CSV table of C-alpha atoms in Angstrom, one decimal:
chain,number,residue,atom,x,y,z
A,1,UNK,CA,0.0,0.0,0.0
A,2,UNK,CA,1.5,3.3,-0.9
A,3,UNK,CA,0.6,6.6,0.0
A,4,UNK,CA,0.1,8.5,-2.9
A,5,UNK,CA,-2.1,5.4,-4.3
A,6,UNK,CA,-4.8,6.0,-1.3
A,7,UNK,CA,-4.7,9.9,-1.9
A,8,UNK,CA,-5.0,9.2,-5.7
A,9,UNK,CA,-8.3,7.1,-5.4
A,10,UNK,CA,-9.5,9.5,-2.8
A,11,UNK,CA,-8.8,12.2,-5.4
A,12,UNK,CA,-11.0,10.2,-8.3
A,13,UNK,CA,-13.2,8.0,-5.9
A,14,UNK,CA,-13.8,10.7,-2.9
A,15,UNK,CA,-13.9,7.4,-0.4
A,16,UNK,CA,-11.5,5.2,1.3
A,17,UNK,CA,-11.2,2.5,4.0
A,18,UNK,CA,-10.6,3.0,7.2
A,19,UNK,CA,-7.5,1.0,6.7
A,20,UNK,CA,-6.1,3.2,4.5
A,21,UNK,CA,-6.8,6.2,5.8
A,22,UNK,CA,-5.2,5.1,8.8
A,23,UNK,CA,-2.2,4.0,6.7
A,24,UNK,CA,-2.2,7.8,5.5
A,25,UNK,CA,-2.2,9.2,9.0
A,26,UNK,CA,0.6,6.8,9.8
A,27,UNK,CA,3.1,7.2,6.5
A,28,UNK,CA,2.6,10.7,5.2
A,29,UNK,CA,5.9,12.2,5.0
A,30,UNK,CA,6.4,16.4,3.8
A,31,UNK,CA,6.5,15.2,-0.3
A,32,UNK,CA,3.3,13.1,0.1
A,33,UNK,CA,1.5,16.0,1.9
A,34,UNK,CA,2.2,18.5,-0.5
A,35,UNK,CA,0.3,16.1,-3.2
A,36,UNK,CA,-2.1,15.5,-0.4
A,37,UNK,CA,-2.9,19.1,-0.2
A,38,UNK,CA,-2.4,19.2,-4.4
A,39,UNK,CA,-5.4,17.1,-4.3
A,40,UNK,CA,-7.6,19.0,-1.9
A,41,UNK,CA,-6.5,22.1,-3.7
A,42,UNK,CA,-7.6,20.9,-7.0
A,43,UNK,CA,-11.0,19.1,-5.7
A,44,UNK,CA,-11.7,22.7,-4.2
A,45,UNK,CA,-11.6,24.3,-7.6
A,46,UNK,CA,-13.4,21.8,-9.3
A,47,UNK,CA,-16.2,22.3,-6.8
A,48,UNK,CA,-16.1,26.0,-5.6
A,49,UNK,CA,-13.2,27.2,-7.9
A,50,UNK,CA,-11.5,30.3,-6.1
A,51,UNK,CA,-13.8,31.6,-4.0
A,52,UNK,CA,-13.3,31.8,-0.3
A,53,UNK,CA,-16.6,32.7,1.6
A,54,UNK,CA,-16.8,35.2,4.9
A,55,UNK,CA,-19.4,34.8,7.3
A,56,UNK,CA,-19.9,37.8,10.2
A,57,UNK,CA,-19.4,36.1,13.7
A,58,UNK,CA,-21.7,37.0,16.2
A,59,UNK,CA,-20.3,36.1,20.2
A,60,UNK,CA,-23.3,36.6,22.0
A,61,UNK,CA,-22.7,35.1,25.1
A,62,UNK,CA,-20.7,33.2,27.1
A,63,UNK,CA,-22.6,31.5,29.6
A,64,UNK,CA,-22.6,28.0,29.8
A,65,UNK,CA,-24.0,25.2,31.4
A,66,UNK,CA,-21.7,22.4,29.9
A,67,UNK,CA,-18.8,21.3,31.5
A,68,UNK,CA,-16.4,20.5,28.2
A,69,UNK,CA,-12.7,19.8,29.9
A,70,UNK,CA,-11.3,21.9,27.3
A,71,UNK,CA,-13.4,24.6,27.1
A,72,UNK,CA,-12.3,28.5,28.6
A,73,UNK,CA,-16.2,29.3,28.7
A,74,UNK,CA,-16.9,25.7,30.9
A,75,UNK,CA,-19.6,26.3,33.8
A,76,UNK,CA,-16.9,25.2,36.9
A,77,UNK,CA,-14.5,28.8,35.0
A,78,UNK,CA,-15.4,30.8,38.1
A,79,UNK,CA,-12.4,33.2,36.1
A,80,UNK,CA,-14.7,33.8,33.2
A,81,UNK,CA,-15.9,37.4,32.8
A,82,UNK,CA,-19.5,36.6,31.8
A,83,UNK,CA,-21.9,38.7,29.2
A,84,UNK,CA,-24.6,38.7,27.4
A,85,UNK,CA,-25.5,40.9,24.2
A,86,UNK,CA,-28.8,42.0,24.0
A,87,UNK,CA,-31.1,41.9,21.0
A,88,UNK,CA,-30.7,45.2,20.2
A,89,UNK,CA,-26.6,44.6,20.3
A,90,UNK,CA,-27.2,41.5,17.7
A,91,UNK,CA,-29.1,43.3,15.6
A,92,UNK,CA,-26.9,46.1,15.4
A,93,UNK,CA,-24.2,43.3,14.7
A,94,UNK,CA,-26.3,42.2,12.1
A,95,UNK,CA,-26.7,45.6,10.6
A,96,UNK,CA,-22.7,46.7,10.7
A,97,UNK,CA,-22.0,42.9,8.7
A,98,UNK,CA,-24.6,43.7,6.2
A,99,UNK,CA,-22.6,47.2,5.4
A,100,UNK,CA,-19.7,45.2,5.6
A,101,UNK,CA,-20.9,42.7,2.3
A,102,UNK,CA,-21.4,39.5,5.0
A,103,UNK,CA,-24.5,37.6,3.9
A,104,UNK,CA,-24.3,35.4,6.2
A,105,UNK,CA,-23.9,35.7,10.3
A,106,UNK,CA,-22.8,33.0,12.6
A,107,UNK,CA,-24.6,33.4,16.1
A,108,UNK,CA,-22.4,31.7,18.6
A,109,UNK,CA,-22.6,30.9,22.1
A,110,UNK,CA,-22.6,29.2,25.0
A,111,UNK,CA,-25.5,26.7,26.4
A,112,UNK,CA,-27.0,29.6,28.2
A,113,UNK,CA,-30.8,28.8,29.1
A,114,UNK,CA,-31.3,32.5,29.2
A,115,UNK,CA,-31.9,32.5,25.7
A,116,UNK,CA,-35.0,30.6,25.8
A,117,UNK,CA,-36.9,29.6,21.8
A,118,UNK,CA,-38.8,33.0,22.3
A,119,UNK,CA,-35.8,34.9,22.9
A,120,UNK,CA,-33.9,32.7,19.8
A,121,UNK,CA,-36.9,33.3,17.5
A,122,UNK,CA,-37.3,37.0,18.4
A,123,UNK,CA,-33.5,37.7,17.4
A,124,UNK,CA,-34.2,35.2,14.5
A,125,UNK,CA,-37.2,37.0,13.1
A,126,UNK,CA,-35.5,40.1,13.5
A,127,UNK,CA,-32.6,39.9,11.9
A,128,UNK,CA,-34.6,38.0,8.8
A,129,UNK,CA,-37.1,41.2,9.0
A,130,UNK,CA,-34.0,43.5,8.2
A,131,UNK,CA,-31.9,41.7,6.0
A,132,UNK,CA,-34.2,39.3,4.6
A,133,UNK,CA,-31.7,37.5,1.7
A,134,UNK,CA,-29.0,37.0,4.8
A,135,UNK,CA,-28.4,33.7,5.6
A,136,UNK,CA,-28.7,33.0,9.4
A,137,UNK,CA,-26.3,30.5,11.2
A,138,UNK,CA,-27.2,29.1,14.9
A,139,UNK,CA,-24.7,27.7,17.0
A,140,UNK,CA,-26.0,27.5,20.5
A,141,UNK,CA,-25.2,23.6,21.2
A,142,UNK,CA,-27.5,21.2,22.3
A,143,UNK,CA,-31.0,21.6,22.5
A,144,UNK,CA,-34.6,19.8,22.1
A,145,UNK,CA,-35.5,19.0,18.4
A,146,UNK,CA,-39.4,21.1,19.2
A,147,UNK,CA,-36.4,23.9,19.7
A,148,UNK,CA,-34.3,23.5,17.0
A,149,UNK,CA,-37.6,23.4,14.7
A,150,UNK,CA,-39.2,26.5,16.1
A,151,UNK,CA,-36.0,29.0,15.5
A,152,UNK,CA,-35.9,26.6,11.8
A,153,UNK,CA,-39.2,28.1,11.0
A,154,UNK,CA,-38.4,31.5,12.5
A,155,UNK,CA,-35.9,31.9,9.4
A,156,UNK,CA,-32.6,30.3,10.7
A,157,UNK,CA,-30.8,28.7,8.2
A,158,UNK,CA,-28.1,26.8,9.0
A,159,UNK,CA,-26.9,25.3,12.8
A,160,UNK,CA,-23.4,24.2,13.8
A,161,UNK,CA,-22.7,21.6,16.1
A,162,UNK,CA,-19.4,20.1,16.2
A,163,UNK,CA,-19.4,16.1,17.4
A,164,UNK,CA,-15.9,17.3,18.6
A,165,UNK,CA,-15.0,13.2,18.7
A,166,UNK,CA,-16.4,10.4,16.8
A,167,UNK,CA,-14.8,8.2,19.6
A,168,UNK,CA,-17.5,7.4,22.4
A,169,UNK,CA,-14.8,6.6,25.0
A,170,UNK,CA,-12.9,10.5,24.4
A,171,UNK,CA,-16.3,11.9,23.8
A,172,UNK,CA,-17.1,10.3,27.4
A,173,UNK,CA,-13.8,11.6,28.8
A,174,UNK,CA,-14.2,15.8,27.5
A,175,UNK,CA,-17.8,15.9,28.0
A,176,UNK,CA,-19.0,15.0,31.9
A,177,UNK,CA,-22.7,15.3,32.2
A,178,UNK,CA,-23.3,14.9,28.3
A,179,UNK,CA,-24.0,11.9,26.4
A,180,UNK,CA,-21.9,11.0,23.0
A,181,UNK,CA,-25.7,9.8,22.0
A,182,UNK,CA,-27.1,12.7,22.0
A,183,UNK,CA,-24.8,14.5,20.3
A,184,UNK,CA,-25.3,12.3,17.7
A,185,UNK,CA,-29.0,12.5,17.7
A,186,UNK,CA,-29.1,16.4,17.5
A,187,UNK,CA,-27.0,15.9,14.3
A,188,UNK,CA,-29.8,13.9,13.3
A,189,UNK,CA,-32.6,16.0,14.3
A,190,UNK,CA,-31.1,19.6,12.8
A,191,UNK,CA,-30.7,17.5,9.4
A,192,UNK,CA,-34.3,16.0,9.4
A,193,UNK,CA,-35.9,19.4,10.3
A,194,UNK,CA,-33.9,20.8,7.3
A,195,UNK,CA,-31.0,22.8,8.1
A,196,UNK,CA,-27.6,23.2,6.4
A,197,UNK,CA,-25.5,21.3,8.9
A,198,UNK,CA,-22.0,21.7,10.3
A,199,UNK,CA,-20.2,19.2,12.0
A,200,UNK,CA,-16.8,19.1,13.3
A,201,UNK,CA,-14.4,17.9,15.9
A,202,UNK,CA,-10.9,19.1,17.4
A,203,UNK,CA,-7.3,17.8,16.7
A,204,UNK,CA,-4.6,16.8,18.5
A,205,UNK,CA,-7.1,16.7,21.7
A,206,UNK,CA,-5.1,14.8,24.7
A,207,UNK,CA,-5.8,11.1,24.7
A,208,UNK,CA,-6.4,11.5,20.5
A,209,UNK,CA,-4.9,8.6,18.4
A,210,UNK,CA,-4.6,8.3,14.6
A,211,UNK,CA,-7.5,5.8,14.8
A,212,UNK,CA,-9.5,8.2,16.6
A,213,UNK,CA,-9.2,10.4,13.9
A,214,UNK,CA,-9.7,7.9,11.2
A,215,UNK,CA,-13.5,7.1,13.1
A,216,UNK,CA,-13.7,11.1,12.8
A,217,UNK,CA,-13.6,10.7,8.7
A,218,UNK,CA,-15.7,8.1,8.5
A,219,UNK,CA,-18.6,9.3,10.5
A,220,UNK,CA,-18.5,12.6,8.6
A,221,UNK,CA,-18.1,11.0,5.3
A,222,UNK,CA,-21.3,8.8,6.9
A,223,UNK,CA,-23.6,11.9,8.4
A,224,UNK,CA,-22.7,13.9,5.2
A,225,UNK,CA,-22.7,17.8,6.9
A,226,UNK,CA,-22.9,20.9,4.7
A,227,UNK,CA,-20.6,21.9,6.7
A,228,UNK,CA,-17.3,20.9,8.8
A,229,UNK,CA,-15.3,22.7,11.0
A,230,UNK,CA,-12.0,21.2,12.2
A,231,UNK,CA,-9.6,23.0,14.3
A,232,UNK,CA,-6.6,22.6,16.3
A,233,UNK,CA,-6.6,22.1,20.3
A,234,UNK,CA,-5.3,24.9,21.9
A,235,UNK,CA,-5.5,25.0,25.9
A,236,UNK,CA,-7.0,27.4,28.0
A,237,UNK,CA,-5.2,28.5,30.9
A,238,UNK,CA,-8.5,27.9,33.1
A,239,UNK,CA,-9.5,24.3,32.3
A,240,UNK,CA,-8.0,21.3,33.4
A,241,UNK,CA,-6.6,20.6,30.6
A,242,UNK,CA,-4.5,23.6,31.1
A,243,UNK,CA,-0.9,21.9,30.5
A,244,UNK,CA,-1.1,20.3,27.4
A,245,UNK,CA,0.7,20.1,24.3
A,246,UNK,CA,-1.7,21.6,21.8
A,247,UNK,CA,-3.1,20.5,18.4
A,248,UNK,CA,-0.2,21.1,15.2
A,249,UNK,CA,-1.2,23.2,12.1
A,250,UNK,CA,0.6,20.1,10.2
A,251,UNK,CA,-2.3,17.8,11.8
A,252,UNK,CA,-4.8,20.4,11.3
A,253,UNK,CA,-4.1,20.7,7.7
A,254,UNK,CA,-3.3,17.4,7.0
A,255,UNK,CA,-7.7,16.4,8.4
A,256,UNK,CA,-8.9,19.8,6.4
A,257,UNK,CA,-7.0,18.0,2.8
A,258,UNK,CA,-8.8,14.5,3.7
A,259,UNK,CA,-12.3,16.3,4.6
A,260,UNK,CA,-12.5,17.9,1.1
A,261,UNK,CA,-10.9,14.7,-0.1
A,262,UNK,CA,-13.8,13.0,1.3
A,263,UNK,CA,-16.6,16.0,0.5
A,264,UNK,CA,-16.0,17.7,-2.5
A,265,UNK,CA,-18.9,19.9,-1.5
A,266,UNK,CA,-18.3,20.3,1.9
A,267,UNK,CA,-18.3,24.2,3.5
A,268,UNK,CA,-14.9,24.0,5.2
A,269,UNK,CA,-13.6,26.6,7.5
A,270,UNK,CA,-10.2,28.0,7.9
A,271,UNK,CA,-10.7,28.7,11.0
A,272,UNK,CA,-9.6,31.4,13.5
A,273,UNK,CA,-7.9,28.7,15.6
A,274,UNK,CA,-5.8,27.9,12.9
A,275,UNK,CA,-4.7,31.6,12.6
A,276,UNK,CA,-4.1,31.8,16.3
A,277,UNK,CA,-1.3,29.2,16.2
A,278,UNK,CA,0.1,30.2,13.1
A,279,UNK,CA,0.5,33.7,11.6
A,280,UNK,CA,-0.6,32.5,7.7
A,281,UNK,CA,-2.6,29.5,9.9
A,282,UNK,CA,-5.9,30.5,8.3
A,283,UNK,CA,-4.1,30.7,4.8
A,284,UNK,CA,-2.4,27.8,5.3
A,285,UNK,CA,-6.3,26.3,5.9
A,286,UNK,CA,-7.3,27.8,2.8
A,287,UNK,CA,-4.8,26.1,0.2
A,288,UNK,CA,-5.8,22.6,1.9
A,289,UNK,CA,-8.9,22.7,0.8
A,290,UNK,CA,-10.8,25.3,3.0
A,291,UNK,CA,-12.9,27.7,1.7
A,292,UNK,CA,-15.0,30.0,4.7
A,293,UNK,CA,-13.1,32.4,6.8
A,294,UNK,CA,-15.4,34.0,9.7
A,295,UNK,CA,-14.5,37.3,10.8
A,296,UNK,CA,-15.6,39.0,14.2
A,297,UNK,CA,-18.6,41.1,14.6
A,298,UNK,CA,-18.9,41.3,18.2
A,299,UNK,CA,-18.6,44.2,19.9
A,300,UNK,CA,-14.4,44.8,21.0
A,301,UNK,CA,-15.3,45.0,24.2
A,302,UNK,CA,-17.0,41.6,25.0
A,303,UNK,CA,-14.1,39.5,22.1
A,304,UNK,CA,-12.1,38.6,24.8
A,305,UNK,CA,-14.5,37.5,27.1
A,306,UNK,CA,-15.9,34.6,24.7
A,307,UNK,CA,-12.4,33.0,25.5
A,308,UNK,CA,-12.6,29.4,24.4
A,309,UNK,CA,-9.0,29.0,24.6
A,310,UNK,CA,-5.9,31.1,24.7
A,311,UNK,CA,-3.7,33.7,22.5
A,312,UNK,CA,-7.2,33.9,19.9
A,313,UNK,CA,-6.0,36.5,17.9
A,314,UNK,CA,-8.2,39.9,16.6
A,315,UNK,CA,-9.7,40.6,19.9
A,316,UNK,CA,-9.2,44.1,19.9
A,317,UNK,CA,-9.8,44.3,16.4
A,318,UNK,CA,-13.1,46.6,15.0
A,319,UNK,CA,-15.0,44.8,12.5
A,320,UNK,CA,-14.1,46.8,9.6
A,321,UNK,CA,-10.8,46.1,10.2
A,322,UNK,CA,-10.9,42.8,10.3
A,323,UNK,CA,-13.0,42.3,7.3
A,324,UNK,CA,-10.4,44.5,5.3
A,325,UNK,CA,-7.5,42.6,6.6
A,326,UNK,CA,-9.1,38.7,6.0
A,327,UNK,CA,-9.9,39.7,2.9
A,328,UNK,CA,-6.2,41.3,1.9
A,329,UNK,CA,-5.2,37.9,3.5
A,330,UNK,CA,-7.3,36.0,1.4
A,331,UNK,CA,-6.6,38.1,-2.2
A,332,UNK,CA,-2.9,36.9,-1.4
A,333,UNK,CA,-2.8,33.7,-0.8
A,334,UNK,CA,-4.4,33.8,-4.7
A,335,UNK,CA,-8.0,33.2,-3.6
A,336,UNK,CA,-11.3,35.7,-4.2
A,337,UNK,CA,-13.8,36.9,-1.5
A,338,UNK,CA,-17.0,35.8,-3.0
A,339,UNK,CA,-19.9,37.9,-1.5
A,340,UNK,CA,-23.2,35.6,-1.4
A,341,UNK,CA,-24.8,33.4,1.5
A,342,UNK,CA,-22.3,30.8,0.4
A,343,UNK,CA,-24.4,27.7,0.5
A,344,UNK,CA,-23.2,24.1,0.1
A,345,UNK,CA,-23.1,23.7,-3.3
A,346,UNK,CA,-25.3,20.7,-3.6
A,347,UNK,CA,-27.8,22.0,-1.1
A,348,UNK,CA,-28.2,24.8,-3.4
A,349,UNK,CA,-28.8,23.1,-6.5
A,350,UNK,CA,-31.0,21.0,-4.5
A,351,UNK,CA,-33.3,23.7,-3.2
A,352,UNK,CA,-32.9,26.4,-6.4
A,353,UNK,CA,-30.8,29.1,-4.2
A,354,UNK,CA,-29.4,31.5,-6.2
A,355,UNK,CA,-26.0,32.2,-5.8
A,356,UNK,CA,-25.4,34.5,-7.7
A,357,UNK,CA,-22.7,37.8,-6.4
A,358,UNK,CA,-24.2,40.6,-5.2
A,359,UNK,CA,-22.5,43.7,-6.5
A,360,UNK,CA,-19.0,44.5,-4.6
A,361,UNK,CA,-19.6,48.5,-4.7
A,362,UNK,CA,-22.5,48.0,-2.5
A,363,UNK,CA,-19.7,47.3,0.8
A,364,UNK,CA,-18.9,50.4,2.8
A,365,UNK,CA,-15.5,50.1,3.4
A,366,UNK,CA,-15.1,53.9,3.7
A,367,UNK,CA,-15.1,54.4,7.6
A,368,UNK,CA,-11.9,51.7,7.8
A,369,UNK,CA,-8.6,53.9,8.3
């Protein structure tokens, strides 16, 4: 079995064995990753040719009732510097990424039973009510399928929700008082109800084999997401997992190539991780087969607080800035912002979205210095 063989019919067959992705993960040397991420490269822009799309992250709080051993925002954090945005601060959000060209906004946060399904389908409504072609993206963890449905027909499009482990016994290990089940069924339940879905997990979590990682590819090439968003561990100084090594951006990389590999359509994030442990981390993520970048819309003064882990990078930055900067980023690492919801391609053709650019002088750039 060689390498480059594997990588080959993953390149023409998008499938593989677990066996031989293992045996990738195992024998891939610097020359075989550089075809590795040739392949993923050229599967990209066969499927999504250049573009890269930006969706406007909105931290809205950081409570949480979870207790995820690797997580700065974790219950037992009595450190944390707790917030919550109001709906008059989302929409605001909302309205400042809009100027900005983002048709899309990510709504992040913690488990927080503060926001109950009325307070979720108010925002949702809202935000839908000014900016009605926007695409709206929930991630707010796990929660009843009557709840997911009810902010699904409030106007939310899309929901992420990382299985952060296909492996039940490190699931069981990073997630006390949660259930690797039920993880799984949520999946489920978002995709029947009808939602774009992202899954996702972490790499280079302590404890995390090769063959942990190979179940990872398998149950995503299985639940088939819209999305995926894989990222490197990165400890938080809070947590108890507070001493160790972190995730690599070789690892990183190396999943990101085998995801698009394995998805040709898949929605894959560079993600902000990835640029946190790496200067060109997020462009690095971008030439493996990555091809959504999600700058920060939160207000500067609450970025720091939605700590997850440590040293995440444009904190202090404005939002203008940032959306200048990702893009410049992205226009030299030879890629093209594309401004448009940005739906998986197949769901689009699937469901008759239009995808078509809006026009790029529309963006008000003007107030960036």
């Amino acid at each position: 079995m060689k390498v480059r063989s594997i990588i080959d019919k993953l390149y023409k067959e998008n499938n593989a064995t677990s066996e031989e992705l293992l045996f990738i993960l195992n024998n891939l040397n610097p020359e075989d990753k550089e075809y590795l991420v040739e392949k993923a490269h050229e599967t990209r822009m066969r499927t999504y040719g250049d573009k890269v799309y930006m969706r406007g992250l909105i931290e809205f709080t950081n409570y949480c009732v979870r207790n995820c051993v690797y997580c700065g925002i974790r219950a037992e954090n009595k450190d944390a510097d707790r917030y919550r945005l109001t709906e008059e601060q989302i929409l605001e959000c909302a309205d400042l990424g809009d100027s900005l060209g983002y048709k899309t906004y990510v709504l992040q946060g913690g488990e927080d039973p503060y926001f109950t399904d009325e307070r979720m389908v108010s925002i949702i409504k809202n935000i839908k009510k000014r900016h009605p072609k926007n695409a709206i993206t929930i991630s707010l963890g796990e929660r009843s399928y009557e709840s997911y449905e009810k902010m699904f027909k409030a106007g939310a499009d899309r929901y992420l929700l990382r299985h952060e482990t296909a492996s039940k016994e490190l699931y069981d290990k990073l997630h006390p008082n949660a259930t690797f089940e039920n993880r799984r069924k949520c999946l489920g339940d978002l995709k029947e109800i009808g939602y774009q879905i992202g899954a996702g997990f972490m790499v280079g979590i302590p404890g995390q084999t090769n063959e942990d990682l190979v179940k990872d590819l398998l149950y995503v090439k299985e639940l088939q997401p819209h999305m995926c968003g894989i990222g490197p561990f990165i400890p938080h100084k809070d947590t108890p997992l507070k001493d160790y090594e972190g995730g690599s951006l070789e690892d990183t990389t190396t999943m990101l190539a085998l995801i698009r590999l394995l998805l040709p359509a898949v929605l894959l994030p560079a993600t902000t991780a990835l640029g946190s442990i790496d200067p060109q981390g997020r462009e690095k993520g971008i030439k493996a087969g990555g091809n959504v970048v999600m700058p920060n819309l939160s207000p500067t003064n609450v970025r720091e607080k939605y700590s997850l882990y440590d040293g995440k990078i444009c904190t202090g930055d404005e939002a203008a800035e940032c959306r200048k900067c990702i893009e410049g980023r992205i226009n030299r690492a030879g890629f093209k912002v594309e401004i448009t919801r940005g739906d998986n391609v197949t769901f689009a053709q699937e469901n008759n979205i239009d995808q078509k650019p809006e026009p790029v002088n529309n963006i008000n750039l003007s107030f960036v210095k």
